[in-house]
PDB file of C-alpha atoms in Angstrom:
ATOM      1  CA  UNK A   1     -19.342   1.846 -38.801  1.00  0.00           C
ATOM      2  CA  UNK A   2     -19.005  -0.862 -41.449  1.00  0.00           C
ATOM      3  CA  UNK A   3     -22.712  -0.754 -42.280  1.00  0.00           C
ATOM      4  CA  UNK A   4     -22.463   2.900 -43.312  1.00  0.00           C
ATOM      5  CA  UNK A   5     -21.152   4.414 -46.527  1.00  0.00           C
ATOM      6  CA  UNK A   6     -19.293   7.710 -46.674  1.00  0.00           C
ATOM      7  CA  UNK A   7     -19.061   8.650 -50.331  1.00  0.00           C
ATOM      8  CA  UNK A   8     -18.359  12.355 -50.805  1.00  0.00           C
ATOM      9  CA  UNK A   9     -17.849  12.318 -54.546  1.00  0.00           C
ATOM     10  CA  UNK A  10     -18.473  15.798 -55.873  1.00  0.00           C
ATOM     11  CA  UNK A  11     -17.530  17.518 -52.591  1.00  0.00           C
ATOM     12  CA  UNK A  12     -14.217  18.837 -51.343  1.00  0.00           C
ATOM     13  CA  UNK A  13     -12.871  20.669 -48.324  1.00  0.00           C
ATOM     14  CA  UNK A  14     -13.559  24.358 -49.004  1.00  0.00           C
ATOM     15  CA  UNK A  15     -10.524  25.734 -47.195  1.00  0.00           C
ATOM     16  CA  UNK A  16      -7.315  23.797 -47.673  1.00  0.00           C
ATOM     17  CA  UNK A  17      -4.295  23.700 -45.418  1.00  0.00           C
ATOM     18  CA  UNK A  18      -1.086  25.438 -46.348  1.00  0.00           C
ATOM     19  CA  UNK A  19       1.363  23.046 -44.762  1.00  0.00           C
ATOM     20  CA  UNK A  20       4.383  25.198 -45.625  1.00  0.00           C
ATOM     21  CA  UNK A  21       3.145  27.921 -43.256  1.00  0.00           C
ATOM     22  CA  UNK A  22       1.654  28.092 -39.813  1.00  0.00           C
ATOM     23  CA  UNK A  23      -1.986  27.160 -39.537  1.00  0.00           C
ATOM     24  CA  UNK A  24      -4.137  30.265 -39.859  1.00  0.00           C
ATOM     25  CA  UNK A  25      -7.166  31.217 -37.811  1.00  0.00           C
ATOM     26  CA  UNK A  26      -9.245  31.159 -40.975  1.00  0.00           C
ATOM     27  CA  UNK A  27      -8.275  27.554 -41.634  1.00  0.00           C
ATOM     28  CA  UNK A  28      -8.815  26.434 -38.043  1.00  0.00           C
ATOM     29  CA  UNK A  29     -12.288  27.960 -37.828  1.00  0.00           C
ATOM     30  CA  UNK A  30     -13.502  26.681 -41.199  1.00  0.00           C
ATOM     31  CA  UNK A  31     -12.083  23.188 -41.137  1.00  0.00           C
ATOM     32  CA  UNK A  32     -15.396  21.402 -41.716  1.00  0.00           C
ATOM     33  CA  UNK A  33     -16.673  23.532 -44.576  1.00  0.00           C
ATOM     34  CA  UNK A  34     -17.519  21.754 -47.815  1.00  0.00           C
ATOM     35  CA  UNK A  35     -17.658  22.912 -51.385  1.00  0.00           C
ATOM     36  CA  UNK A  36     -20.117  23.104 -53.029  1.00  0.00           C
ATOM     37  CA  UNK A  37     -22.601  24.085 -50.336  1.00  0.00           C
ATOM     38  CA  UNK A  38     -24.453  20.975 -49.072  1.00  0.00           C
ATOM     39  CA  UNK A  39     -28.223  20.758 -49.615  1.00  0.00           C
ATOM     40  CA  UNK A  40     -29.989  22.939 -47.058  1.00  0.00           C
ATOM     41  CA  UNK A  41     -32.331  21.535 -44.431  1.00  0.00           C
ATOM     42  CA  UNK A  42     -34.660  23.572 -42.252  1.00  0.00           C
ATOM     43  CA  UNK A  43     -33.493  21.629 -39.198  1.00  0.00           C
ATOM     44  CA  UNK A  44     -30.004  20.287 -38.482  1.00  0.00           C
ATOM     45  CA  UNK A  45     -31.584  17.175 -37.052  1.00  0.00           C
ATOM     46  CA  UNK A  46     -32.793  16.183 -40.510  1.00  0.00           C
ATOM     47  CA  UNK A  47     -29.197  15.492 -41.567  1.00  0.00           C
ATOM     48  CA  UNK A  48     -28.733  13.095 -38.673  1.00  0.00           C
ATOM     49  CA  UNK A  49     -32.019  11.306 -39.297  1.00  0.00           C
ATOM     50  CA  UNK A  50     -31.208  10.916 -42.986  1.00  0.00           C
ATOM     51  CA  UNK A  51     -27.748   9.608 -42.165  1.00  0.00           C
ATOM     52  CA  UNK A  52     -29.188   6.973 -39.849  1.00  0.00           C
ATOM     53  CA  UNK A  53     -32.055   5.967 -42.115  1.00  0.00           C
ATOM     54  CA  UNK A  54     -29.989   5.766 -45.297  1.00  0.00           C
ATOM     55  CA  UNK A  55     -26.784   4.534 -43.605  1.00  0.00           C
ATOM     56  CA  UNK A  56     -25.003   7.326 -45.442  1.00  0.00           C
ATOM     57  CA  UNK A  57     -22.436   9.398 -43.577  1.00  0.00           C
ATOM     58  CA  UNK A  58     -22.336  12.107 -46.203  1.00  0.00           C
ATOM     59  CA  UNK A  59     -25.264  13.552 -44.254  1.00  0.00           C
ATOM     60  CA  UNK A  60     -23.079  13.570 -41.150  1.00  0.00           C
ATOM     61  CA  UNK A  61     -20.569  15.634 -43.130  1.00  0.00           C
ATOM     62  CA  UNK A  62     -23.391  17.980 -44.103  1.00  0.00           C
ATOM     63  CA  UNK A  63     -24.331  18.254 -40.427  1.00  0.00           C
ATOM     64  CA  UNK A  64     -20.730  19.081 -39.461  1.00  0.00           C
ATOM     65  CA  UNK A  65     -20.574  21.713 -42.189  1.00  0.00           C
ATOM     66  CA  UNK A  66     -23.511  23.571 -40.648  1.00  0.00           C
ATOM     67  CA  UNK A  67     -22.711  22.729 -37.017  1.00  0.00           C
ATOM     68  CA  UNK A  68     -19.194  24.166 -37.202  1.00  0.00           C
ATOM     69  CA  UNK A  69     -20.336  27.718 -36.442  1.00  0.00           C
ATOM     70  CA  UNK A  70     -22.034  26.556 -33.244  1.00  0.00           C
ATOM     71  CA  UNK A  71     -19.053  24.389 -32.323  1.00  0.00           C
ATOM     72  CA  UNK A  72     -16.644  27.303 -32.726  1.00  0.00           C
ATOM     73  CA  UNK A  73     -18.859  29.264 -30.350  1.00  0.00           C
ATOM     74  CA  UNK A  74     -18.817  26.435 -27.813  1.00  0.00           C
ATOM     75  CA  UNK A  75     -15.020  26.374 -27.813  1.00  0.00           C
ATOM     76  CA  UNK A  76     -14.718  30.128 -27.280  1.00  0.00           C
ATOM     77  CA  UNK A  77     -17.424  30.101 -24.628  1.00  0.00           C
ATOM     78  CA  UNK A  78     -15.578  27.326 -22.792  1.00  0.00           C
ATOM     79  CA  UNK A  79     -12.302  29.248 -22.881  1.00  0.00           C
ATOM     80  CA  UNK A  80     -13.987  32.380 -21.522  1.00  0.00           C
ATOM     81  CA  UNK A  81     -15.693  30.537 -18.653  1.00  0.00           C
ATOM     82  CA  UNK A  82     -12.519  28.619 -17.881  1.00  0.00           C
ATOM     83  CA  UNK A  83     -10.362  31.713 -17.506  1.00  0.00           C
ATOM     84  CA  UNK A  84      -7.675  30.408 -19.854  1.00  0.00           C
ATOM     85  CA  UNK A  85      -8.118  32.469 -22.978  1.00  0.00           C
ATOM     86  CA  UNK A  86      -4.833  31.945 -24.793  1.00  0.00           C
ATOM     87  CA  UNK A  87      -5.658  31.658 -28.465  1.00  0.00           C
ATOM     88  CA  UNK A  88      -3.759  30.088 -31.285  1.00  0.00           C
ATOM     89  CA  UNK A  89      -5.063  28.208 -34.320  1.00  0.00           C
ATOM     90  CA  UNK A  90      -3.309  24.928 -33.485  1.00  0.00           C
ATOM     91  CA  UNK A  91      -4.814  24.874 -30.018  1.00  0.00           C
ATOM     92  CA  UNK A  92      -8.222  25.740 -31.439  1.00  0.00           C
ATOM     93  CA  UNK A  93      -7.973  22.877 -33.922  1.00  0.00           C
ATOM     94  CA  UNK A  94      -6.934  20.449 -31.195  1.00  0.00           C
ATOM     95  CA  UNK A  95     -10.109  21.253 -29.311  1.00  0.00           C
ATOM     96  CA  UNK A  96     -12.322  21.189 -32.378  1.00  0.00           C
ATOM     97  CA  UNK A  97     -11.132  17.851 -33.725  1.00  0.00           C
ATOM     98  CA  UNK A  98     -11.547  16.238 -30.315  1.00  0.00           C
ATOM     99  CA  UNK A  99     -15.152  17.473 -30.387  1.00  0.00           C
ATOM    100  CA  UNK A 100     -15.626  16.108 -33.919  1.00  0.00           C
ATOM    101  CA  UNK A 101     -14.487  12.698 -32.712  1.00  0.00           C
ATOM    102  CA  UNK A 102     -17.175  12.930 -30.009  1.00  0.00           C
ATOM    103  CA  UNK A 103     -19.789  13.728 -32.681  1.00  0.00           C
ATOM    104  CA  UNK A 104     -18.799  10.682 -34.712  1.00  0.00           C
ATOM    105  CA  UNK A 105     -18.662   8.410 -31.664  1.00  0.00           C
ATOM    106  CA  UNK A 106     -22.097   9.455 -30.355  1.00  0.00           C
ATOM    107  CA  UNK A 107     -23.876   9.636 -33.693  1.00  0.00           C
ATOM    108  CA  UNK A 108     -24.978   6.003 -33.798  1.00  0.00           C
ATOM    109  CA  UNK A 109     -26.267   6.091 -30.196  1.00  0.00           C
ATOM    110  CA  UNK A 110     -28.667   8.949 -30.824  1.00  0.00           C
ATOM    111  CA  UNK A 111     -32.379   8.039 -30.766  1.00  0.00           C
ATOM    112  CA  UNK A 112     -34.585  10.648 -32.519  1.00  0.00           C
ATOM    113  CA  UNK A 113     -37.703   9.131 -30.921  1.00  0.00           C
ATOM    114  CA  UNK A 114     -36.730  10.653 -27.545  1.00  0.00           C
ATOM    115  CA  UNK A 115     -37.784  14.029 -28.908  1.00  0.00           C
ATOM    116  CA  UNK A 116     -34.459  15.715 -28.173  1.00  0.00           C
ATOM    117  CA  UNK A 117     -32.462  17.180 -31.028  1.00  0.00           C
ATOM    118  CA  UNK A 118     -29.065  15.692 -31.747  1.00  0.00           C
ATOM    119  CA  UNK A 119     -27.354  18.944 -30.706  1.00  0.00           C
ATOM    120  CA  UNK A 120     -29.092  18.731 -27.326  1.00  0.00           C
ATOM    121  CA  UNK A 121     -28.152  15.064 -26.924  1.00  0.00           C
ATOM    122  CA  UNK A 122     -24.605  15.921 -27.970  1.00  0.00           C
ATOM    123  CA  UNK A 123     -24.146  18.832 -25.570  1.00  0.00           C
ATOM    124  CA  UNK A 124     -22.667  16.994 -22.540  1.00  0.00           C
ATOM    125  CA  UNK A 125     -20.365  14.924 -24.756  1.00  0.00           C
ATOM    126  CA  UNK A 126     -18.964  18.077 -26.330  1.00  0.00           C
ATOM    127  CA  UNK A 127     -18.445  19.472 -22.835  1.00  0.00           C
ATOM    128  CA  UNK A 128     -16.532  16.320 -21.875  1.00  0.00           C
ATOM    129  CA  UNK A 129     -14.417  16.622 -25.035  1.00  0.00           C
ATOM    130  CA  UNK A 130     -13.531  20.210 -24.161  1.00  0.00           C
ATOM    131  CA  UNK A 131     -12.738  19.255 -20.579  1.00  0.00           C
ATOM    132  CA  UNK A 132     -10.516  16.383 -21.704  1.00  0.00           C
ATOM    133  CA  UNK A 133      -8.487  18.796 -23.840  1.00  0.00           C
ATOM    134  CA  UNK A 134      -8.146  21.196 -20.932  1.00  0.00           C
ATOM    135  CA  UNK A 135      -7.191  18.395 -18.577  1.00  0.00           C
ATOM    136  CA  UNK A 136      -4.396  17.271 -20.877  1.00  0.00           C
ATOM    137  CA  UNK A 137      -3.126  20.827 -21.187  1.00  0.00           C
ATOM    138  CA  UNK A 138      -2.887  21.674 -17.528  1.00  0.00           C
ATOM    139  CA  UNK A 139      -2.504  18.473 -15.554  1.00  0.00           C
ATOM    140  CA  UNK A 140      -0.201  15.506 -15.356  1.00  0.00           C
ATOM    141  CA  UNK A 141      -1.464  14.001 -12.111  1.00  0.00           C
ATOM    142  CA  UNK A 142      -5.173  13.373 -12.770  1.00  0.00           C
ATOM    143  CA  UNK A 143      -6.156   9.804 -13.556  1.00  0.00           C
ATOM    144  CA  UNK A 144      -9.477  10.347 -15.302  1.00  0.00           C
ATOM    145  CA  UNK A 145     -11.896  12.910 -16.655  1.00  0.00           C
ATOM    146  CA  UNK A 146     -14.313  12.099 -13.829  1.00  0.00           C
ATOM    147  CA  UNK A 147     -11.626  12.919 -11.255  1.00  0.00           C
ATOM    148  CA  UNK A 148     -10.745  16.088 -13.149  1.00  0.00           C
ATOM    149  CA  UNK A 149     -14.378  17.231 -13.033  1.00  0.00           C
ATOM    150  CA  UNK A 150     -14.404  16.785  -9.279  1.00  0.00           C
ATOM    151  CA  UNK A 151     -11.214  18.830  -8.967  1.00  0.00           C
ATOM    152  CA  UNK A 152     -12.685  21.594 -11.105  1.00  0.00           C
ATOM    153  CA  UNK A 153     -15.865  21.527  -9.046  1.00  0.00           C
ATOM    154  CA  UNK A 154     -14.101  22.003  -5.746  1.00  0.00           C
ATOM    155  CA  UNK A 155     -11.804  24.628  -7.280  1.00  0.00           C
ATOM    156  CA  UNK A 156     -14.865  26.631  -8.275  1.00  0.00           C
ATOM    157  CA  UNK A 157     -16.372  26.254  -4.795  1.00  0.00           C
ATOM    158  CA  UNK A 158     -13.050  27.328  -3.261  1.00  0.00           C
ATOM    159  CA  UNK A 159     -12.977  30.484  -5.338  1.00  0.00           C
ATOM    160  CA  UNK A 160     -16.594  31.450  -4.639  1.00  0.00           C
ATOM    161  CA  UNK A 161     -16.084  30.846  -0.902  1.00  0.00           C
ATOM    162  CA  UNK A 162     -13.404  33.519  -0.830  1.00  0.00           C
ATOM    163  CA  UNK A 163     -10.706  30.829  -0.838  1.00  0.00           C
ATOM    164  CA  UNK A 164     -11.794  29.511   2.550  1.00  0.00           C
ATOM    165  CA  UNK A 165     -10.262  26.043   2.759  1.00  0.00           C
ATOM    166  CA  UNK A 166     -12.201  24.734   5.760  1.00  0.00           C
ATOM    167  CA  UNK A 167     -15.555  25.961   4.466  1.00  0.00           C
ATOM    168  CA  UNK A 168     -14.898  24.579   0.993  1.00  0.00           C
ATOM    169  CA  UNK A 169     -13.991  21.120   2.242  1.00  0.00           C
ATOM    170  CA  UNK A 170     -16.970  20.958   4.583  1.00  0.00           C
ATOM    171  CA  UNK A 171     -19.501  22.111   2.002  1.00  0.00           C
ATOM    172  CA  UNK A 172     -18.107  19.924  -0.768  1.00  0.00           C
ATOM    173  CA  UNK A 173     -18.083  16.807   1.422  1.00  0.00           C
ATOM    174  CA  UNK A 174     -21.712  17.422   2.448  1.00  0.00           C
ATOM    175  CA  UNK A 175     -22.818  18.160  -1.127  1.00  0.00           C
ATOM    176  CA  UNK A 176     -21.092  15.149  -2.687  1.00  0.00           C
ATOM    177  CA  UNK A 177     -21.620  12.820   0.281  1.00  0.00           C
ATOM    178  CA  UNK A 178     -17.933  12.009   0.573  1.00  0.00           C
ATOM    179  CA  UNK A 179     -15.397  12.071   3.387  1.00  0.00           C
ATOM    180  CA  UNK A 180     -13.769  15.365   4.252  1.00  0.00           C
ATOM    181  CA  UNK A 181     -10.402  13.709   3.685  1.00  0.00           C
ATOM    182  CA  UNK A 182     -11.435  12.970   0.103  1.00  0.00           C
ATOM    183  CA  UNK A 183     -12.612  16.548  -0.387  1.00  0.00           C
ATOM    184  CA  UNK A 184      -9.307  17.788   1.010  1.00  0.00           C
ATOM    185  CA  UNK A 185      -7.403  15.643  -1.477  1.00  0.00           C
ATOM    186  CA  UNK A 186      -9.393  17.117  -4.363  1.00  0.00           C
ATOM    187  CA  UNK A 187      -8.810  20.640  -3.111  1.00  0.00           C
ATOM    188  CA  UNK A 188      -5.078  20.061  -2.732  1.00  0.00           C
ATOM    189  CA  UNK A 189      -4.971  18.740  -6.284  1.00  0.00           C
ATOM    190  CA  UNK A 190      -6.913  21.794  -7.466  1.00  0.00           C
ATOM    191  CA  UNK A 191      -4.512  24.136  -5.712  1.00  0.00           C
ATOM    192  CA  UNK A 192      -1.581  22.327  -7.284  1.00  0.00           C
ATOM    193  CA  UNK A 193      -3.001  22.733 -10.757  1.00  0.00           C
ATOM    194  CA  UNK A 194      -4.195  26.281 -10.190  1.00  0.00           C
ATOM    195  CA  UNK A 195      -0.806  27.351  -8.870  1.00  0.00           C
ATOM    196  CA  UNK A 196       0.073  27.314 -12.566  1.00  0.00           C
ATOM    197  CA  UNK A 197      -3.279  28.671 -13.811  1.00  0.00           C
ATOM    198  CA  UNK A 198      -5.637  31.309 -12.421  1.00  0.00           C
ATOM    199  CA  UNK A 199      -8.908  30.162 -10.853  1.00  0.00           C
ATOM    200  CA  UNK A 200     -12.020  30.367 -12.964  1.00  0.00           C
ATOM    201  CA  UNK A 201     -13.173  33.898 -13.629  1.00  0.00           C
ATOM    202  CA  UNK A 202     -16.697  33.029 -14.677  1.00  0.00           C
ATOM    203  CA  UNK A 203     -19.335  30.377 -14.248  1.00  0.00           C
ATOM    204  CA  UNK A 204     -18.708  26.724 -14.912  1.00  0.00           C
ATOM    205  CA  UNK A 205     -20.630  25.204 -17.755  1.00  0.00           C
ATOM    206  CA  UNK A 206     -20.079  21.507 -17.079  1.00  0.00           C
ATOM    207  CA  UNK A 207     -23.696  21.089 -15.977  1.00  0.00           C
ATOM    208  CA  UNK A 208     -25.260  23.595 -18.369  1.00  0.00           C
ATOM    209  CA  UNK A 209     -28.225  22.590 -20.476  1.00  0.00           C
ATOM    210  CA  UNK A 210     -28.417  23.227 -24.199  1.00  0.00           C
ATOM    211  CA  UNK A 211     -30.364  26.430 -24.752  1.00  0.00           C
ATOM    212  CA  UNK A 212     -30.647  26.136 -28.479  1.00  0.00           C
ATOM    213  CA  UNK A 213     -29.033  29.533 -28.841  1.00  0.00           C
ATOM    214  CA  UNK A 214     -26.288  29.905 -31.397  1.00  0.00           C
ATOM    215  CA  UNK A 215     -23.233  32.093 -31.075  1.00  0.00           C
ATOM    216  CA  UNK A 216     -22.922  34.309 -34.087  1.00  0.00           C
ATOM    217  CA  UNK A 217     -19.789  34.226 -36.183  1.00  0.00           C
ATOM    218  CA  UNK A 218     -19.319  37.943 -35.486  1.00  0.00           C
ATOM    219  CA  UNK A 219     -19.371  37.309 -31.726  1.00  0.00           C
ATOM    220  CA  UNK A 220     -16.686  34.652 -31.658  1.00  0.00           C
ATOM    221  CA  UNK A 221     -14.717  36.247 -34.479  1.00  0.00           C
ATOM    222  CA  UNK A 222     -14.518  39.551 -32.587  1.00  0.00           C
ATOM    223  CA  UNK A 223     -13.573  37.714 -29.434  1.00  0.00           C
ATOM    224  CA  UNK A 224     -10.839  35.819 -31.265  1.00  0.00           C
ATOM    225  CA  UNK A 225      -9.532  39.113 -32.600  1.00  0.00           C
ATOM    226  CA  UNK A 226      -9.256  40.487 -29.072  1.00  0.00           C
ATOM    227  CA  UNK A 227      -7.422  37.390 -27.911  1.00  0.00           C
ATOM    228  CA  UNK A 228      -5.143  37.319 -30.902  1.00  0.00           C
ATOM    229  CA  UNK A 229      -4.157  40.970 -30.530  1.00  0.00           C
ATOM    230  CA  UNK A 230      -3.990  41.035 -26.751  1.00  0.00           C
ATOM    231  CA  UNK A 231      -2.544  37.677 -25.780  1.00  0.00           C
ATOM    232  CA  UNK A 232       0.672  36.382 -27.261  1.00  0.00           C
ATOM    233  CA  UNK A 233       1.011  32.673 -27.785  1.00  0.00           C
ATOM    234  CA  UNK A 234       2.774  31.079 -24.846  1.00  0.00           C
ATOM    235  CA  UNK A 235       4.365  27.702 -24.465  1.00  0.00           C
ATOM    236  CA  UNK A 236       2.028  25.060 -23.074  1.00  0.00           C
ATOM    237  CA  UNK A 237       3.467  22.367 -20.854  1.00  0.00           C
ATOM    238  CA  UNK A 238       2.035  19.151 -22.142  1.00  0.00           C
ATOM    239  CA  UNK A 239       2.563  15.559 -21.323  1.00  0.00           C
ATOM    240  CA  UNK A 240       2.326  13.108 -24.213  1.00  0.00           C
ATOM    241  CA  UNK A 241      -1.351  13.107 -25.051  1.00  0.00           C
ATOM    242  CA  UNK A 242      -3.940  12.734 -27.740  1.00  0.00           C
ATOM    243  CA  UNK A 243      -3.634  16.417 -28.526  1.00  0.00           C
ATOM    244  CA  UNK A 244      -1.903  16.966 -31.835  1.00  0.00           C
ATOM    245  CA  UNK A 245      -0.092  20.184 -32.558  1.00  0.00           C
ATOM    246  CA  UNK A 246       1.804  21.845 -35.343  1.00  0.00           C
ATOM    247  CA  UNK A 247       4.374  19.100 -35.570  1.00  0.00           C
ATOM    248  CA  UNK A 248       1.584  16.885 -36.891  1.00  0.00           C
ATOM    249  CA  UNK A 249       0.328  19.430 -39.406  1.00  0.00           C
ATOM    250  CA  UNK A 250       0.208  16.853 -42.186  1.00  0.00           C
ATOM    251  CA  UNK A 251      -1.957  14.669 -39.962  1.00  0.00           C
ATOM    252  CA  UNK A 252      -4.456  17.475 -39.616  1.00  0.00           C
ATOM    253  CA  UNK A 253      -4.612  17.907 -43.349  1.00  0.00           C
ATOM    254  CA  UNK A 254      -5.467  14.231 -43.740  1.00  0.00           C
ATOM    255  CA  UNK A 255      -7.777  14.180 -40.711  1.00  0.00           C
ATOM    256  CA  UNK A 256      -9.738  17.119 -41.977  1.00  0.00           C
ATOM    257  CA  UNK A 257     -10.254  15.510 -45.337  1.00  0.00           C
ATOM    258  CA  UNK A 258     -11.270  12.288 -43.624  1.00  0.00           C
ATOM    259  CA  UNK A 259     -13.745  13.950 -41.310  1.00  0.00           C
ATOM    260  CA  UNK A 260     -15.243  15.957 -44.132  1.00  0.00           C
ATOM    261  CA  UNK A 261     -14.782  12.921 -46.396  1.00  0.00           C
ATOM    262  CA  UNK A 262     -13.670  15.334 -49.068  1.00  0.00           C
ATOM    263  CA  UNK A 263     -12.869  13.931 -52.472  1.00  0.00           C
ATOM    264  CA  UNK A 264      -9.520  14.576 -54.040  1.00  0.00           C
TER     265      UNK A 264
END
C-alpha cells in the first residue's frame, strides 16, 4: 500500500514479548493492544473509513486494537465447532496472525457505500484464514483451501448421517451437482484425515453469517482456562507451511510490532 502512511509515533505495543521464555497466553491474546489507548470511536467502522479517506494506516492499527477481543472469540469459537480444542499460545498466535494478514489484505477492497460494516465484510475471509490454518495442521494431501472445504463439508454430512457411506455420497453428489465418484473421493480423503482427528462435534461455521454479537473476554478466557488445565499440549504433525511456531519467536516479536506499527 505505497499510497498509505503508517506512522505510529507516540504509540507502542502494550504487551511485549519475553523471548527468553515460552510465549504466554496473556501475550498471545493481547498481541494487538496499543499504549496509550487509541482515540475511541462509537463504531469500529469509523476507523476503517478514516484510514481509507486519510490514507493513514494508524487507524487500521486502532481498529485492530479494538477488534482483537472479537477476533480472539472467533478463534475459540472455531476450535470448539471444529472439535480440535488443543490450546497453546503459539498455536493461538499462528491463527491470529494469519487472520490479521487477511484484515490487511482485504482492507483496501472494502466499500463502505455497500452499507455493510467492515467486520461483516471481513467475516468470510477470517473464516478462510482459520480454515487455512487448520488445513495446514491436519493435512498434507489437500491441494487447495477450496478442496479442503469440500472435504470438511462431506465429513460433516458423513457424521450427521450416522456414518452411512452410501447415503453420504448420494446426498452430497445431488447437493453439489457432482459425480458420485467425485463425492466418494472427497469422503475417502475426509476419512483419511479424520482417522487422525475426531469428526466435528458441533456445527460447522464456514457458511455462517456475521451476527454482530461479540464474545466477551470472560467467555473465551474461561474457555481457555478449561482447555489449558484439561488438555496438555501435544505434538502437531506439520508439513512445512506458512504457520510459524516457537522456533520463530523473534519473528513474532517483529511481526507484532509491524502489525501494530508500534514505535520503538
